[in-house]
mmCIF file with all atom_site columns, C-alpha atoms in Angstrom:
data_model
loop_
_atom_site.group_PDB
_atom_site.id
_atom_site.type_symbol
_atom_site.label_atom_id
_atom_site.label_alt_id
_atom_site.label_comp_id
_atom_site.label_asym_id
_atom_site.label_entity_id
_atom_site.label_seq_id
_atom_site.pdbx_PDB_ins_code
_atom_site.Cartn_x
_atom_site.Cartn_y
_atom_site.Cartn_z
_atom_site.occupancy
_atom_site.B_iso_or_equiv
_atom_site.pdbx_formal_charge
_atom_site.auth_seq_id
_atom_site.auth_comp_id
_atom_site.auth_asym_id
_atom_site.auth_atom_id
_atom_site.pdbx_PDB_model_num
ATOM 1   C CA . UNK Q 1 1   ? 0.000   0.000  0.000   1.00 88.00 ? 19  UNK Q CA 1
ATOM 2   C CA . UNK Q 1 2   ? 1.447   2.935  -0.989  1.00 92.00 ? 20  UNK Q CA 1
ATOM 3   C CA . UNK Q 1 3   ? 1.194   6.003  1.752   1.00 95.00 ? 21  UNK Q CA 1
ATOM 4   C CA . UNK Q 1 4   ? 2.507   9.604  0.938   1.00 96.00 ? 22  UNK Q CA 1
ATOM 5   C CA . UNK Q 1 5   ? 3.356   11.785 4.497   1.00 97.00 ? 23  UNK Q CA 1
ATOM 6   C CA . UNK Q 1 6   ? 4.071   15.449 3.896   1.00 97.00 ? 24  UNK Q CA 1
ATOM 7   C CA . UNK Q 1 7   ? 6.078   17.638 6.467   1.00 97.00 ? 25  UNK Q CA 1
ATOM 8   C CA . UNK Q 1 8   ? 8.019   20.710 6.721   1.00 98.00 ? 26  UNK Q CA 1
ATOM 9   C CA . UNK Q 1 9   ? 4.937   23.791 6.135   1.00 97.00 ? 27  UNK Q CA 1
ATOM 10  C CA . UNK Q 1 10  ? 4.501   26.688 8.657   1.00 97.00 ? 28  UNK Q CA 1
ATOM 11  C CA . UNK Q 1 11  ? 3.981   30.368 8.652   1.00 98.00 ? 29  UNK Q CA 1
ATOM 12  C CA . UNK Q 1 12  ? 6.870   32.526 7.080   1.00 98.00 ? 30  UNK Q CA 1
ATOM 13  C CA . UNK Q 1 13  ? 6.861   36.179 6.203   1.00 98.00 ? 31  UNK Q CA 1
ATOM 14  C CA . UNK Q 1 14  ? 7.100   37.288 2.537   1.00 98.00 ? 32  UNK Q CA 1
ATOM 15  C CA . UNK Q 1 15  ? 10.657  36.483 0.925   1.00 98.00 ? 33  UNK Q CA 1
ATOM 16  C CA . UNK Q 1 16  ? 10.950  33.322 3.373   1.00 98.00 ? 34  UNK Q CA 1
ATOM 17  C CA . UNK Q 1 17  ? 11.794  30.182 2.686   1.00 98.00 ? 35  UNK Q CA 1
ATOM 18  C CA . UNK Q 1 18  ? 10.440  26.827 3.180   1.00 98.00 ? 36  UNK Q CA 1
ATOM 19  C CA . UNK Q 1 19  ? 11.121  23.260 2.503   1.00 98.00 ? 37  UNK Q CA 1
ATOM 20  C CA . UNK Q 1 20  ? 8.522   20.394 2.006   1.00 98.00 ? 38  UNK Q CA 1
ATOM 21  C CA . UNK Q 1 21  ? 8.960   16.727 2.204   1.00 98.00 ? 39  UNK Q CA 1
ATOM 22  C CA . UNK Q 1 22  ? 7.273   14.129 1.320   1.00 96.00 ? 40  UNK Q CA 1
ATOM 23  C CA . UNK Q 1 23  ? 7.903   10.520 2.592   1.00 95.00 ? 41  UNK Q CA 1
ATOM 24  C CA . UNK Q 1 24  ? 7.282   7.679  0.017   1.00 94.00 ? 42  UNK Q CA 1
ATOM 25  C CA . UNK Q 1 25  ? 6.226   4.230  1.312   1.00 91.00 ? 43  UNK Q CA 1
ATOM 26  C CA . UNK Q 1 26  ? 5.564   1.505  -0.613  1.00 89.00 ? 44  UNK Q CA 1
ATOM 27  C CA . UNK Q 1 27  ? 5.825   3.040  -4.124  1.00 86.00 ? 45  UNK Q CA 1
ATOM 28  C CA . UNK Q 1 28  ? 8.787   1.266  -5.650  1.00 76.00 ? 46  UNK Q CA 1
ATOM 29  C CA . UNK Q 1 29  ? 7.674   1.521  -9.144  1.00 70.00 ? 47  UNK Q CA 1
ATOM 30  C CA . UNK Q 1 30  ? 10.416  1.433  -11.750 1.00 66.00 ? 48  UNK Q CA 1
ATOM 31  C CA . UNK Q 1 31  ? 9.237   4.383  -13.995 1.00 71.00 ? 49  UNK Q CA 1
ATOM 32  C CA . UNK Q 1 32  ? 7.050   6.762  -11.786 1.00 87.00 ? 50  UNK Q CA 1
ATOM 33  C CA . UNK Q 1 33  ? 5.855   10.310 -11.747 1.00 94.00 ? 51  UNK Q CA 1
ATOM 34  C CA . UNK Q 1 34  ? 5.773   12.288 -8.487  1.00 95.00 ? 52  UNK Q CA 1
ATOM 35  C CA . UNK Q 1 35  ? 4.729   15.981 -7.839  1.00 96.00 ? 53  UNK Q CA 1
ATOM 36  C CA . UNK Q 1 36  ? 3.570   18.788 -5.817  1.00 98.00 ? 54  UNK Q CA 1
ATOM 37  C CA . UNK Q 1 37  ? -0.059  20.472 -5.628  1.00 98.00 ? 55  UNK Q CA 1
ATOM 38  C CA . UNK Q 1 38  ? -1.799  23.178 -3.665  1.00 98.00 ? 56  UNK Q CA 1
ATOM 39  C CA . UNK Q 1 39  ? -4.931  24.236 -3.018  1.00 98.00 ? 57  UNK Q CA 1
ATOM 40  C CA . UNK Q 1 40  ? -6.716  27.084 -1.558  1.00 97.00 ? 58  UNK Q CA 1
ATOM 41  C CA . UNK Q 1 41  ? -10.152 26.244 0.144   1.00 94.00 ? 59  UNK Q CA 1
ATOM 42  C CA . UNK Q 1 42  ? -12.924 26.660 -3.324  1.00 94.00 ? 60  UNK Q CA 1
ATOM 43  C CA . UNK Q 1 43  ? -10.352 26.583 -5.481  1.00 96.00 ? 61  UNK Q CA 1
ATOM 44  C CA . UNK Q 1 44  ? -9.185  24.079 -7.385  1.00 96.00 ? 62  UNK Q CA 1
ATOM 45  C CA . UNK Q 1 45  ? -6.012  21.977 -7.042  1.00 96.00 ? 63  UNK Q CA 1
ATOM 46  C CA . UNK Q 1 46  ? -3.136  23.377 -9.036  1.00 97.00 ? 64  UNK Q CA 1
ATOM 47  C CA . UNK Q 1 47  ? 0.472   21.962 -10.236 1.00 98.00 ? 65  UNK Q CA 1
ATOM 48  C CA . UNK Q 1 48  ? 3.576   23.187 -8.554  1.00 98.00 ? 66  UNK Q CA 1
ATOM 49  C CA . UNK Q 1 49  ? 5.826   21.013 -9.833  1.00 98.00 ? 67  UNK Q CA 1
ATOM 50  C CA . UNK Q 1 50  ? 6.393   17.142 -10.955 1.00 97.00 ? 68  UNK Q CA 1
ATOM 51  C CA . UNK Q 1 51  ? 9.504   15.179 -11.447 1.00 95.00 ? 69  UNK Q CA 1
ATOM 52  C CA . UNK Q 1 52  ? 9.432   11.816 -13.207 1.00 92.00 ? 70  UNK Q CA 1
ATOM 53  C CA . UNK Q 1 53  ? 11.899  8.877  -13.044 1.00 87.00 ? 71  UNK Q CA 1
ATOM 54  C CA . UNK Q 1 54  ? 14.214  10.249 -15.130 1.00 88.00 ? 72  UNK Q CA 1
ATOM 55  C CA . UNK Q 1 55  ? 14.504  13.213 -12.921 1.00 89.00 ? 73  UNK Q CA 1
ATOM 56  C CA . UNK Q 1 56  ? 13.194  15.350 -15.379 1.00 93.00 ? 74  UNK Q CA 1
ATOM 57  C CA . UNK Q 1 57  ? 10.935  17.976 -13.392 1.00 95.00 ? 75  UNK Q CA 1
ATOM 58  C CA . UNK Q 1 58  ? 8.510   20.371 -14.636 1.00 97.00 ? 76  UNK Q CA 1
ATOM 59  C CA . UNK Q 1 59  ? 7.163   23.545 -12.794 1.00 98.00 ? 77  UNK Q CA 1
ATOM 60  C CA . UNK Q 1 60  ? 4.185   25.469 -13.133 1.00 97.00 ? 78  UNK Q CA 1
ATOM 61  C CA . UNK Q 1 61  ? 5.301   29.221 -14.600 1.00 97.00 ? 79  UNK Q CA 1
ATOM 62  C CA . UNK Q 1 62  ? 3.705   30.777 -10.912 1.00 97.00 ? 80  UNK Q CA 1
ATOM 63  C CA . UNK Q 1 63  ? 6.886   29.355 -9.534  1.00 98.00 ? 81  UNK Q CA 1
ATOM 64  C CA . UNK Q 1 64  ? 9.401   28.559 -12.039 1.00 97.00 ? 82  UNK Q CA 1
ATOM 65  C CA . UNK Q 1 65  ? 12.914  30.147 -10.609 1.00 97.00 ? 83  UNK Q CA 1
ATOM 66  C CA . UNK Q 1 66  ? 11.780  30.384 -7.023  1.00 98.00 ? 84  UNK Q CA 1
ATOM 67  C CA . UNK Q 1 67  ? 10.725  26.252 -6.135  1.00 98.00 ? 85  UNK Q CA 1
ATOM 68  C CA . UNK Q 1 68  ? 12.775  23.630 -6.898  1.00 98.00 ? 86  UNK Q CA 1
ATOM 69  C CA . UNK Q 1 69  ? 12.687  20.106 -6.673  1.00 96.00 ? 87  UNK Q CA 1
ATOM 70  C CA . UNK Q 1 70  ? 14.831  17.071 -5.371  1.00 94.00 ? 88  UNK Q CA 1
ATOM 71  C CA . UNK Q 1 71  ? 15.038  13.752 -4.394  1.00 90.00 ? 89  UNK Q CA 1
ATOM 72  C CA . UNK Q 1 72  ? 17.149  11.668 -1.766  1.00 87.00 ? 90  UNK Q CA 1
ATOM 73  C CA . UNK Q 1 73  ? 15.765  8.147  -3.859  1.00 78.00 ? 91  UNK Q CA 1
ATOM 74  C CA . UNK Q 1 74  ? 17.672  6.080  -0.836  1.00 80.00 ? 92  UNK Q CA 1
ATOM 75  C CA . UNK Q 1 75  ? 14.910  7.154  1.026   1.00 75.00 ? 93  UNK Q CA 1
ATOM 76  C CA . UNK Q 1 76  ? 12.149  7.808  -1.144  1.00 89.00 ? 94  UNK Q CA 1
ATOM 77  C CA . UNK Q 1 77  ? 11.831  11.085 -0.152  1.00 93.00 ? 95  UNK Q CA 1
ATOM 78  C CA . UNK Q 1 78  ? 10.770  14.335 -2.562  1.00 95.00 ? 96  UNK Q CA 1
ATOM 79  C CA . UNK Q 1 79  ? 11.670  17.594 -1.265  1.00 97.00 ? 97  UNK Q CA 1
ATOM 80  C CA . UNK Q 1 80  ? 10.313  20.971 -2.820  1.00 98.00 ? 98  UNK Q CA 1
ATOM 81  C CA . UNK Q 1 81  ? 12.681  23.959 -1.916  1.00 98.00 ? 99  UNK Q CA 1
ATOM 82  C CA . UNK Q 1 82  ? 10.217  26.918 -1.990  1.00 98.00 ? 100 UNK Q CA 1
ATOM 83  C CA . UNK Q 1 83  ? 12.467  30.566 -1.896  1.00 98.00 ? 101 UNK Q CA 1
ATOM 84  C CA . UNK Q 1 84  ? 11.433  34.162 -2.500  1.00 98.00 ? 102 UNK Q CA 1
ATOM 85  C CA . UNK Q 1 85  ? 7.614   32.985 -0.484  1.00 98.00 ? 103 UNK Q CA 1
ATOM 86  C CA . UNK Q 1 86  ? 4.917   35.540 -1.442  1.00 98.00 ? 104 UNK Q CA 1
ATOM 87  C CA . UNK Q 1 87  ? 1.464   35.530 0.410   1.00 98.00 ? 105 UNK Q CA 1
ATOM 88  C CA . UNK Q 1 88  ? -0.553  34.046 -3.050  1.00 97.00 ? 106 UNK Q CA 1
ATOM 89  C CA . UNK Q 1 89  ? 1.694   30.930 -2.093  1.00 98.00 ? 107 UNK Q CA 1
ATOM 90  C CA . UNK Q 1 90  ? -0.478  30.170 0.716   1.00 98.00 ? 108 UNK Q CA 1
ATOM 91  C CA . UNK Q 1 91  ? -1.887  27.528 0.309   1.00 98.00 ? 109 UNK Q CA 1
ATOM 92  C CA . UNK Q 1 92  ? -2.537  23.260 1.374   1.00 98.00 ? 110 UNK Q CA 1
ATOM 93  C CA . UNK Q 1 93  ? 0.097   21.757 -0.331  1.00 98.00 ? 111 UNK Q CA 1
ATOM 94  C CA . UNK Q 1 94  ? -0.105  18.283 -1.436  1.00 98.00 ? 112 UNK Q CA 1
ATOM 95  C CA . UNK Q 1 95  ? 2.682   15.671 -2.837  1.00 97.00 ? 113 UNK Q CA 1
ATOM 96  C CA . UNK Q 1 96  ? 1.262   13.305 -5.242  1.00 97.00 ? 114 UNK Q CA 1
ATOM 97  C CA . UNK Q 1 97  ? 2.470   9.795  -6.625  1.00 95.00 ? 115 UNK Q CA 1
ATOM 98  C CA . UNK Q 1 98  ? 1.573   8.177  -9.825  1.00 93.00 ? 116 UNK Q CA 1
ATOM 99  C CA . UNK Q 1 99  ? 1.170   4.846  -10.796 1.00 88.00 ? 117 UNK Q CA 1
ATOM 100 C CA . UNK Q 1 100 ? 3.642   4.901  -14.180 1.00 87.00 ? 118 UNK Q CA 1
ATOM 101 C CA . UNK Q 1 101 ? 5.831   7.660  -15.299 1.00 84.00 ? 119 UNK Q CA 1
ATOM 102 C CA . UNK Q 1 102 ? 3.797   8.055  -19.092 1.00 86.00 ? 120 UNK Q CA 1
ATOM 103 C CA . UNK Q 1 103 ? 4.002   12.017 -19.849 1.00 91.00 ? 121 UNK Q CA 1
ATOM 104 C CA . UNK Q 1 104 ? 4.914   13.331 -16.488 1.00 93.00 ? 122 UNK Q CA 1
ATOM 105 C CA . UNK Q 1 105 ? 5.104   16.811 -17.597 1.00 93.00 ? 123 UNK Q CA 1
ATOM 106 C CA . UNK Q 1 106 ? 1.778   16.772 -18.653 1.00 92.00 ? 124 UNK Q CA 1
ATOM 107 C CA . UNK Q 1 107 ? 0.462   15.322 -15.510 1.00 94.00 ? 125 UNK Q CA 1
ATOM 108 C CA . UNK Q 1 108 ? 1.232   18.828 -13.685 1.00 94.00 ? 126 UNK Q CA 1
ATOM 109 C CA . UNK Q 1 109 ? -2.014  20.059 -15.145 1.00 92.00 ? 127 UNK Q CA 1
ATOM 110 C CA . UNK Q 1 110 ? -4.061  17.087 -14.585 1.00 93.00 ? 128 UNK Q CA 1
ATOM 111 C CA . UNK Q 1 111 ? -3.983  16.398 -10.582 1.00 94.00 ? 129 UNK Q CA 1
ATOM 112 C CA . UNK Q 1 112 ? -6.765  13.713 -11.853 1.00 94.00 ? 130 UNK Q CA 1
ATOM 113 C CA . UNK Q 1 113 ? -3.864  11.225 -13.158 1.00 94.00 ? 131 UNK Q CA 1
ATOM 114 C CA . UNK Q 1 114 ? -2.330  10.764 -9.823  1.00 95.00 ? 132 UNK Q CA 1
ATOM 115 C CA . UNK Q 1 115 ? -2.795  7.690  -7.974  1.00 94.00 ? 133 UNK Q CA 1
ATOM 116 C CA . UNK Q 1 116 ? -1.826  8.364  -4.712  1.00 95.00 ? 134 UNK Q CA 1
ATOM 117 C CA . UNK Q 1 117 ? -1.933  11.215 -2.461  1.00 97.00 ? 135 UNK Q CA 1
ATOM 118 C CA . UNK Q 1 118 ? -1.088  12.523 0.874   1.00 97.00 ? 136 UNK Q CA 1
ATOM 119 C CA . UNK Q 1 119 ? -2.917  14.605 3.415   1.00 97.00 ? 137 UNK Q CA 1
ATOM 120 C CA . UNK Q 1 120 ? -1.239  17.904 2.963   1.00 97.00 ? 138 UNK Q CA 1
ATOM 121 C CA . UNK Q 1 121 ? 0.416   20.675 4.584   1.00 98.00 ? 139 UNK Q CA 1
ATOM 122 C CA . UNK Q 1 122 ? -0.228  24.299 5.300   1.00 98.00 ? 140 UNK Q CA 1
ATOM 123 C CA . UNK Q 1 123 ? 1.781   27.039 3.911   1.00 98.00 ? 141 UNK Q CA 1
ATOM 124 C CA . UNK Q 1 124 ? 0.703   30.100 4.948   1.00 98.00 ? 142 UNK Q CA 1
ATOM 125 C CA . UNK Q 1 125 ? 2.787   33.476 3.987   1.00 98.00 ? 143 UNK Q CA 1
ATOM 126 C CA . UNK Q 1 126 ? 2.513   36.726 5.441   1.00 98.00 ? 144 UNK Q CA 1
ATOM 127 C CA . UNK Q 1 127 ? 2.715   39.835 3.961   1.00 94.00 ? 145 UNK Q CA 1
#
């Protein structure tokens, strides 16, 4: 059974930094597809960023140049560096697994093609 566990939000002024985790469990598939979502309450669920097995990552335009992914695979852990916070970052953030690796990139607008899911964590920025 695969199980997703975010950590790492909080509450950080405006130019702050953050970093997310997200702790894999049972997801040992050989080509895979892994990302980041948020979501503010009645909004929908947007892309942040995804990374496939190749380590080929893909970030949504809001944050390109201040978020940046990783990976310590040993681990299975996915980290999203987030630098240069401003308060529209607020929001639940999410890390997201898929089931096979087929057009990653694509997947950062579709949160519908990911399998697996954690519980989120709040960012929340202050101005």
């Amino acid at each position: 059974q695969v199980q997703l566990v975010e950590s790492g939000g909080g509450s950080v002024q405006a130019g702050g930094s953050l970093r997310l985790s997200c702790e894999a469990s049972g997801y040992t598939y050989s080509t895979y597809c892994m990302g980041w979502f948020r979501q503010v309450s009645g909004k929908e669920r947007e892309g942040v960023a995804v990374i496939d097995g190749n380590g080929n990552s893909t970030y949504a335009g809001s944050v390109k140049g201040r978020f940046t992914l990783s990976q310590e695979t040993t681990k299975n852990i996915l980290y999203l560096q987030m630098s240069a916070l401003a308060p529209e970052d607020t929001a639940t953030y999410f890390c997201a697994a898929a089931a096979d690796g087929y057009s990653c990139q694509w997947r950062l607008l579709t949160p519908g093609r990911f399998d697996y899911w954690g519980h989120g964590t709040q960012v929340t920025v202050s101005s």
